[in-house]
Amino acid sequence: YWPVLIKYRCSARCGNCARPPDKDDLARIKSNIDSGWPEGLWFPKVPIPETSDEVGRVRRSGVESFHQLFTWRNLLAIAMLRKYATEKIPPSFRDKFMFMLTGSLPRASIINKYIPRLGMAPGPIIGTMYVPSFYPELNVFRLFARKGRDVINAARAADAESISGNERAACVSTQSATDLSNVPDESVDYVFTDPPFGRNIQYSELNLLWEAWLGSITDPAQEAVVSQSQGKTVEAYGRLMAQSFNEIHRVLRPGRWF
């Protein structure tokens, strides 16, 4: 799977320098491929599920594994950065490094859509996964550096809040909302949810793009979706949402808000 367009941008990043690859570009790509994959360099070989609601469209395009959603060069660059993270980055910063790397994956992949009339690739269409007719091969290291700036800006904003006396204790938990047993009764003042939307977004399937590289795959048993591949009907979706709402009601303080 190779890009039909390679974008080159000057430091101004205006997008006006886009051009198709010339003979030297193609020869350099071929030379890199012919040299073979570096021995011992890991990349995920997670197969595209044969039965799925959303990512099946990618499989019908001929992509059988998630690593095939990247061009050879971008796959190599991502694998090298991941190897660097696991071997060179101190454990205290490794999660942030991987956060920056996984944040770069969608635009580094071939699901990133290029729009000729705009001369740009704004990123994949949210909530979907398919291989568009036109996709660019963006520079992984530039994408990674951009995510690094985002992390730095977020850290500065958090420091500013702390200095101004607005620091708040926080707990980030990854779990199903159907069971909030680690949260005491009547202990929460405000709950905001962005609910799953029936069959419209297949979250666990879409997350496989990141999870393949992280080595941690979501168990979809408690995923509140309507899904043919998971055998979940509207009634099953309703039960999961009701369980979540019951738990939210339990942890809310009287007179507080959801």
mmCIF file of N, CA and C in Angstrom, residues 191-257:
data_model
loop_
_atom_site.group_PDB
_atom_site.id
_atom_site.type_symbol
_atom_site.label_atom_id
_atom_site.label_comp_id
_atom_site.label_asym_id
_atom_site.label_seq_id
_atom_site.Cartn_x
_atom_site.Cartn_y
_atom_site.Cartn_z
ATOM 1 N N VAL A 191 -21.637 14.917 37.161
ATOM 2 C CA VAL A 191 -21.262 13.888 36.191
ATOM 3 C C VAL A 191 -21.571 14.394 34.793
ATOM 4 N N PHE A 192 -20.583 14.317 33.926
ATOM 5 C CA PHE A 192 -20.787 14.664 32.515
ATOM 6 C C PHE A 192 -20.451 13.437 31.689
ATOM 7 N N THR A 193 -21.350 13.010 30.842
ATOM 8 C CA THR A 193 -21.084 11.868 29.964
ATOM 9 C C THR A 193 -21.207 12.288 28.503
ATOM 10 N N ASP A 194 -20.379 11.640 27.700
ATOM 11 C CA ASP A 194 -20.501 11.755 26.248
ATOM 12 C C ASP A 194 -20.925 10.361 25.802
ATOM 13 N N PRO A 195 -22.211 10.039 25.784
ATOM 14 C CA PRO A 195 -22.653 8.636 25.704
ATOM 15 C C PRO A 195 -22.271 7.971 24.393
ATOM 16 N N PRO A 196 -22.124 6.657 24.408
ATOM 17 C CA PRO A 196 -22.022 5.927 23.131
ATOM 18 C C PRO A 196 -23.306 6.129 22.332
ATOM 19 N N PHE A 197 -23.193 6.086 21.030
ATOM 20 C CA PHE A 197 -24.322 6.426 20.167
ATOM 21 C C PHE A 197 -24.791 5.222 19.361
ATOM 22 N N GLY A 198 -25.275 4.194 20.083
ATOM 23 C CA GLY A 198 -25.861 3.051 19.407
ATOM 24 C C GLY A 198 -24.889 2.351 18.485
ATOM 25 N N ARG A 199 -25.244 2.278 17.200
ATOM 26 C CA ARG A 199 -24.390 1.594 16.233
ATOM 27 C C ARG A 199 -23.508 2.577 15.457
ATOM 28 N N ASN A 200 -23.598 3.862 15.738
ATOM 29 C CA ASN A 200 -22.909 4.858 14.910
ATOM 30 C C ASN A 200 -21.389 4.838 15.059
ATOM 31 N N ILE A 201 -20.877 4.582 16.256
ATOM 32 C CA ILE A 201 -19.437 4.576 16.478
ATOM 33 C C ILE A 201 -19.050 3.288 17.187
ATOM 34 N N GLN A 202 -18.177 2.513 16.559
ATOM 35 C CA GLN A 202 -17.688 1.253 17.136
ATOM 36 C C GLN A 202 -16.339 1.518 17.802
ATOM 37 N N TYR A 203 -16.392 1.915 19.054
ATOM 38 C CA TYR A 203 -15.206 2.422 19.743
ATOM 39 C C TYR A 203 -14.077 1.400 19.823
ATOM 40 N N SER A 204 -14.370 0.196 20.320
ATOM 41 C CA SER A 204 -13.289 -0.771 20.538
ATOM 42 C C SER A 204 -12.620 -1.158 19.224
ATOM 43 N N GLU A 205 -13.386 -1.240 18.143
ATOM 44 C CA GLU A 205 -12.789 -1.554 16.844
ATOM 45 C C GLU A 205 -11.842 -0.439 16.397
ATOM 46 N N LEU A 206 -12.279 0.797 16.522
ATOM 47 C CA LEU A 206 -11.451 1.929 16.108
ATOM 48 C C LEU A 206 -10.205 2.055 16.973
ATOM 49 N N ASN A 207 -10.307 1.686 18.264
ATOM 50 C CA ASN A 207 -9.174 1.802 19.177
ATOM 51 C C ASN A 207 -8.047 0.833 18.836
ATOM 52 N N LEU A 208 -8.338 -0.180 18.026
ATOM 53 C CA LEU A 208 -7.316 -1.166 17.687
ATOM 54 C C LEU A 208 -6.114 -0.533 16.992
ATOM 55 N N LEU A 209 -6.306 0.601 16.326
ATOM 56 C CA LEU A 209 -5.185 1.285 15.676
ATOM 57 C C LEU A 209 -4.108 1.644 16.690
ATOM 58 N N TRP A 210 -4.528 2.102 17.880
ATOM 59 C CA TRP A 210 -3.580 2.449 18.950
ATOM 60 C C TRP A 210 -3.201 1.218 19.763
ATOM 61 N N GLU A 211 -4.203 0.413 20.089
ATOM 62 C CA GLU A 211 -3.980 -0.696 21.015
ATOM 63 C C GLU A 211 -3.023 -1.737 20.446
ATOM 64 N N ALA A 212 -2.974 -1.877 19.120
ATOM 65 C CA ALA A 212 -2.033 -2.813 18.512
ATOM 66 C C ALA A 212 -0.600 -2.449 18.898
ATOM 67 N N TRP A 213 -0.305 -1.149 18.945
ATOM 68 C CA TRP A 213 1.043 -0.686 19.303
ATOM 69 C C TRP A 213 1.273 -0.707 20.810
ATOM 70 N N LEU A 214 0.217 -0.562 21.584
ATOM 71 C CA LEU A 214 0.339 -0.546 23.043
ATOM 72 C C LEU A 214 0.362 -1.950 23.634
ATOM 73 N N GLY A 215 -0.089 -2.926 22.854
ATOM 74 C CA GLY A 215 -0.106 -4.291 23.349
ATOM 75 C C GLY A 215 -1.174 -4.548 24.374
ATOM 76 N N SER A 216 -2.236 -3.756 24.349
ATOM 77 C CA SER A 216 -3.343 -3.916 25.296
ATOM 78 C C SER A 216 -4.650 -3.755 24.535
ATOM 79 N N ILE A 217 -5.412 -4.830 24.414
ATOM 80 C CA ILE A 217 -6.628 -4.840 23.602
ATOM 81 C C ILE A 217 -7.851 -4.761 24.504
ATOM 82 N N THR A 218 -8.776 -3.877 24.181
ATOM 83 C CA THR A 218 -10.002 -3.693 24.956
ATOM 84 C C THR A 218 -10.861 -4.949 24.952
ATOM 85 N N ASP A 219 -11.381 -5.298 26.126
ATOM 86 C CA ASP A 219 -12.404 -6.335 26.226
ATOM 87 C C ASP A 219 -13.745 -5.653 25.978
ATOM 88 N N PRO A 220 -14.436 -5.960 24.874
ATOM 89 C CA PRO A 220 -15.652 -5.226 24.518
ATOM 90 C C PRO A 220 -16.921 -5.721 25.214
ATOM 91 N N ALA A 221 -16.779 -6.621 26.189
ATOM 92 C CA ALA A 221 -17.970 -7.229 26.793
ATOM 93 C C ALA A 221 -18.937 -6.184 27.345
ATOM 94 N N GLN A 222 -18.407 -5.127 27.975
ATOM 95 C CA GLN A 222 -19.254 -4.094 28.573
ATOM 96 C C GLN A 222 -19.350 -2.837 27.699
ATOM 97 N N GLU A 223 -18.955 -2.958 26.441
ATOM 98 C CA GLU A 223 -19.027 -1.802 25.533
ATOM 99 C C GLU A 223 -20.471 -1.553 25.131
ATOM 100 N N ALA A 224 -20.956 -0.356 25.402
ATOM 101 C CA ALA A 224 -22.355 -0.018 25.111
ATOM 102 C C ALA A 224 -22.494 0.421 23.654
ATOM 103 N N VAL A 225 -22.691 -0.555 22.788
ATOM 104 C CA VAL A 225 -22.898 -0.296 21.362
ATOM 105 C C VAL A 225 -23.951 -1.260 20.839
ATOM 106 N N VAL A 226 -24.513 -0.906 19.711
ATOM 107 C CA VAL A 226 -25.310 -1.857 18.942
ATOM 108 C C VAL A 226 -24.372 -2.416 17.888
ATOM 109 N N SER A 227 -24.128 -3.717 17.946
ATOM 110 C CA SER A 227 -23.095 -4.300 17.098
ATOM 111 C C SER A 227 -23.515 -5.678 16.617
ATOM 112 N N GLN A 228 -23.523 -5.848 15.304
ATOM 113 C CA GLN A 228 -23.846 -7.152 14.739
ATOM 114 C C GLN A 228 -22.750 -8.161 15.043
ATOM 115 N N SER A 229 -21.475 -7.725 14.923
ATOM 116 C CA SER A 229 -20.365 -8.651 15.139
ATOM 117 C C SER A 229 -20.273 -9.082 16.601
ATOM 118 N N GLN A 230 -20.679 -8.215 17.532
ATOM 119 C CA GLN A 230 -20.671 -8.576 18.944
ATOM 120 C C GLN A 230 -21.985 -9.202 19.392
ATOM 121 N N GLY A 231 -22.969 -9.224 18.510
ATOM 122 C CA GLY A 231 -24.262 -9.794 18.857
ATOM 123 C C GLY A 231 -25.045 -8.944 19.840
ATOM 124 N N LYS A 232 -24.836 -7.619 19.782
ATOM 125 C CA LYS A 232 -25.515 -6.714 20.709
ATOM 126 C C LYS A 232 -26.639 -5.977 19.990
ATOM 127 N N THR A 233 -27.854 -6.192 20.479
ATOM 128 C CA THR A 233 -29.033 -5.556 19.914
ATOM 129 C C THR A 233 -29.284 -4.216 20.599
ATOM 130 N N VAL A 234 -30.327 -3.511 20.150
ATOM 131 C CA VAL A 234 -30.722 -2.267 20.808
ATOM 132 C C VAL A 234 -31.075 -2.538 22.268
ATOM 133 N N GLU A 235 -31.698 -3.682 22.537
ATOM 134 C CA GLU A 235 -32.071 -4.025 23.911
ATOM 135 C C GLU A 235 -30.829 -4.221 24.775
ATOM 136 N N ALA A 236 -29.808 -4.880 24.246
ATOM 137 C CA ALA A 236 -28.561 -5.068 24.996
ATOM 138 C C ALA A 236 -27.887 -3.728 25.268
ATOM 139 N N TYR A 237 -27.897 -2.871 24.267
ATOM 140 C CA TYR A 237 -27.354 -1.520 24.427
ATOM 141 C C TYR A 237 -28.106 -0.774 25.531
ATOM 142 N N GLY A 238 -29.425 -0.887 25.532
ATOM 143 C CA GLY A 238 -30.233 -0.222 26.554
ATOM 144 C C GLY A 238 -29.918 -0.719 27.950
ATOM 145 N N ARG A 239 -29.689 -2.026 28.100
ATOM 146 C CA ARG A 239 -29.362 -2.569 29.415
ATOM 147 C C ARG A 239 -28.028 -2.033 29.931
ATOM 148 N N LEU A 240 -27.031 -1.959 29.051
ATOM 149 C CA LEU A 240 -25.721 -1.446 29.451
ATOM 150 C C LEU A 240 -25.803 0.028 29.839
ATOM 151 N N MET A 241 -26.568 0.811 29.083
ATOM 152 C CA MET A 241 -26.729 2.226 29.417
ATOM 153 C C MET A 241 -27.470 2.380 30.743
ATOM 154 N N ALA A 242 -28.499 1.540 30.969
ATOM 155 C CA ALA A 242 -29.260 1.619 32.223
ATOM 156 C C ALA A 242 -28.378 1.277 33.419
ATOM 157 N N GLN A 243 -27.520 0.266 33.274
ATOM 158 C CA GLN A 243 -26.595 -0.071 34.355
ATOM 159 C C GLN A 243 -25.678 1.111 34.672
ATOM 160 N N SER A 244 -25.211 1.780 33.630
ATOM 161 C CA SER A 244 -24.338 2.942 33.833
ATOM 162 C C SER A 244 -25.086 4.061 34.546
ATOM 163 N N PHE A 245 -26.320 4.332 34.116
ATOM 164 C CA PHE A 245 -27.102 5.397 34.752
ATOM 165 C C PHE A 245 -27.410 5.066 36.214
ATOM 166 N N ASN A 246 -27.649 3.795 36.519
ATOM 167 C CA ASN A 246 -27.877 3.403 37.906
ATOM 168 C C ASN A 246 -26.650 3.689 38.770
ATOM 169 N N GLU A 247 -25.489 3.377 38.239
ATOM 170 C CA GLU A 247 -24.257 3.637 38.985
ATOM 171 C C GLU A 247 -24.019 5.139 39.159
ATOM 172 N N ILE A 248 -24.318 5.902 38.129
ATOM 173 C CA ILE A 248 -24.166 7.354 38.223
ATOM 174 C C ILE A 248 -25.103 7.913 39.286
ATOM 175 N N HIS A 249 -26.325 7.425 39.319
ATOM 176 C CA HIS A 249 -27.291 7.871 40.334
ATOM 177 C C HIS A 249 -26.791 7.531 41.735
ATOM 178 N N ARG A 250 -26.170 6.367 41.881
ATOM 179 C CA ARG A 250 -25.680 5.946 43.193
ATOM 180 C C ARG A 250 -24.560 6.844 43.710
ATOM 181 N N VAL A 251 -23.638 7.245 42.837
ATOM 182 C CA VAL A 251 -22.468 8.004 43.307
ATOM 183 C C VAL A 251 -22.754 9.499 43.434
ATOM 184 N N LEU A 252 -23.854 9.981 42.834
ATOM 185 C CA LEU A 252 -24.173 11.401 42.926
ATOM 186 C C LEU A 252 -24.675 11.778 44.315
ATOM 187 N N ARG A 253 -24.232 12.930 44.793
ATOM 188 C CA ARG A 253 -24.782 13.469 46.030
ATOM 189 C C ARG A 253 -26.222 13.951 45.775
ATOM 190 N N PRO A 254 -27.071 13.909 46.794
ATOM 191 C CA PRO A 254 -28.444 14.388 46.623
ATOM 192 C C PRO A 254 -28.449 15.852 46.171
ATOM 193 N N GLY A 255 -29.305 16.141 45.190
ATOM 194 C CA GLY A 255 -29.415 17.502 44.714
ATOM 195 C C GLY A 255 -28.331 17.945 43.769
ATOM 196 N N ARG A 256 -27.397 17.041 43.423
ATOM 197 C CA ARG A 256 -26.332 17.394 42.486
ATOM 198 C C ARG A 256 -26.749 17.032 41.061
ATOM 199 N N TRP A 257 -25.818 17.159 40.105
ATOM 200 C CA TRP A 257 -26.222 17.223 38.715
ATOM 201 C C TRP A 257 -25.566 16.160 37.842
#
